[in-house]
Amino acid sequence: MITPAQRVSQVKEYYFSLKLKEIAQMIEDGKPVINLGIGNPDQPPAPEVLETLNKTASRPDTHGYQGYVGIPALRKGFADWYLRSYNVELDADKEILPLMGSKEGIMHISLAFLNPGDEVLVPNPGYPTYAAVTQLVEAVERTYDLQEDNNWQPDLDALEKEDLSKVKLMWVNYPNMPTGAKASKSFFEKLVDFAKRNDILICNDNPYSFIMNEDPQSLLSIPGAKDVAVELNSLSKSHNMAGWRVGMAASNPDFIKYILRIKSNMDSGMFRPVQEAAAKALSLEKEWYEEVNKVYKQRKKLVLEIMDTLGCTWKDDQVGMFIWAKIPDQYPTSKELSDKVLYEANVFITPGFIFGSQGEKYIRISLCTSEEKLQESLSRIKNIITN
Ligand SMILES: Cc1ncc(COP(=O)(O)O)c(C=O)c1O
């Protein structure tokens, strides 16, 4: 009998893929389910981005393998974007590595830095991929709590009282998903000091800083951060290009070389027209982002109404494409509320428990759904709550 490797059973099927199957089945059975779960931007990329893609794809010389480090125009595009948006200087040739989305960066960084048995600090609540990849590379997940009363930032002083001698890497994600919290500059400064004192690599996963946020921040803006940190970024959410798979890692030239060593053994470059169009996207003016955010702001009003109808409480200063809210005491778990809304109103809302135990009393709604569908969700939910 041919059996899979043990790691296949170690990582669970992604919650969303299971839930999507269930939702697909419900739709097939005639139930008009509206999915408010997934952060998949539904607005289009800028017209000039599409034009660049089409023009470049029509050329006969753009279809071959590309280099492992991306085309110079894309690396320069990222460097200029970081300078303009975050006031961070990066050497386009040595300190930037284009990636196929930031998700693959989580695997590449883990393969580049972790040995089996190394400990990895993973946020709770947090993006489930950090823990899954940690398991895949046979490192040891060590969760740290994020709490609402500390603005969803870790208590570094408490953490430092623990034995951190085996910890090699710490995942942070600001602006944070799922909580929508922003990191303060003083927290980022403390984090860099903490990393230096404890020889821990900090990886900031930063795909949300252009959504509903006036003041994008990069961990790399902190002096000395590049010595101890890698930052991942992505065009998925910032430029409505999730399906294109374009992201990047930025750090010092040595760390970038380690990540490249892994990546160059895994893929054979990105389709050139996608790279040219991504470079174009990175040069867009502020007005383009503002137009995209205008749509999210309108939707947010409806999402907050849904939250209010469900009796949930929320903070207004959230960043990113989700609204995170605390469920009322009458529901013992987020799953219970999410299932009630799914089975009674045919609306899917993400239960916070899937991001870790600290998310148990919360739910998350995505802003990537039209106002029309949000309005429909609101009236269905009003019906089940008042009846
Ligand atoms: C926190 C976080 N990191 C990374 C990703 C992956 O983004 P990308 O499309 O750039 O791979 C997501 C996507 O949902 C995310 O929420």
XYZ file of N, CA, C and O and ligand atoms in Angstrom, residues 39 100-104 106 127 130 173 177 205 207-208 233-234 236-237 242 245-246, ligand 1:
100
model
N -11.436 36.879 2.425
C -10.845 38.166 2.036
C -10.285 38.111 0.633
O -9.065 38.194 0.440
N 5.712 34.739 -5.337
C 4.372 34.493 -5.886
C 3.363 34.600 -4.742
O 2.879 33.596 -4.206
N 3.100 35.821 -4.317
C 2.240 36.042 -3.149
C 3.073 35.946 -1.886
O 4.192 35.413 -1.900
N 2.521 36.453 -0.782
C 3.307 36.379 0.452
C 3.175 35.003 1.106
O 4.033 34.601 1.876
N 2.110 34.264 0.769
C 1.915 32.962 1.420
C 3.099 32.027 1.168
O 3.558 31.333 2.064
N 3.613 32.030 -0.082
C 4.743 31.130 -0.337
C 5.970 31.589 0.452
O 6.837 30.786 0.785
N 6.015 32.432 3.473
C 5.969 31.838 4.814
C 6.692 30.481 4.787
O 7.490 30.158 5.665
N -3.114 34.094 11.510
C -3.293 33.435 10.211
C -2.855 31.967 10.358
O -1.705 31.707 10.748
N 0.836 30.131 9.498
C 2.100 30.160 10.264
C 2.302 28.842 11.020
O 3.391 28.273 11.019
N 2.186 40.079 12.476
C 1.371 40.413 11.309
C 0.607 41.703 11.623
O -0.431 41.662 12.232
N -4.299 40.581 11.027
C -5.449 39.792 10.601
C -5.554 38.661 11.626
O -4.541 38.007 11.857
N 4.411 39.944 8.508
C 3.600 39.659 7.331
C 2.679 40.880 7.160
O 1.839 41.139 8.004
N 0.435 42.276 4.483
C -0.313 42.472 3.236
C -1.490 43.455 3.315
O -2.107 43.735 2.307
N -1.798 43.981 4.528
C -3.046 44.745 4.666
C -2.873 46.247 4.847
O -3.852 46.945 5.105
N 5.301 41.314 1.850
C 4.250 42.201 1.379
C 3.642 41.592 0.125
O 4.137 40.573 -0.375
N 2.572 42.209 -0.371
C 1.829 41.519 -1.422
C 0.929 42.477 -2.190
O 0.457 43.475 -1.639
N -1.825 41.280 -3.471
C -3.124 40.601 -3.460
C -4.245 41.519 -3.003
O -5.274 41.644 -3.673
N -4.053 42.126 -1.846
C -5.111 42.975 -1.277
C -4.891 44.432 -1.675
O -5.841 45.150 -1.965
N -5.220 39.380 -6.114
C -4.975 38.158 -5.339
C -4.683 36.938 -6.223
O -3.830 36.119 -5.905
N -0.885 36.332 -7.940
C 0.203 35.795 -7.128
C 1.486 36.616 -7.261
O 2.480 36.178 -7.841
N 1.437 37.825 -6.735
C 2.639 38.664 -6.705
C 2.827 39.225 -5.300
O 1.924 39.870 -4.751
C -2.244 37.440 7.228
C -2.120 36.958 5.829
N -0.915 36.708 5.319
C -0.747 36.253 4.072
C -1.826 36.036 3.241
C -1.587 35.519 1.861
O -1.562 36.515 0.945
P -0.973 36.356 -0.509
O -2.114 36.390 -1.438
O -0.047 37.500 -0.686
O -0.231 35.050 -0.583
C -3.113 36.272 3.711
C -4.268 35.992 2.839
O -5.381 35.881 3.193
C -3.269 36.764 5.038
O -4.485 37.013 5.551
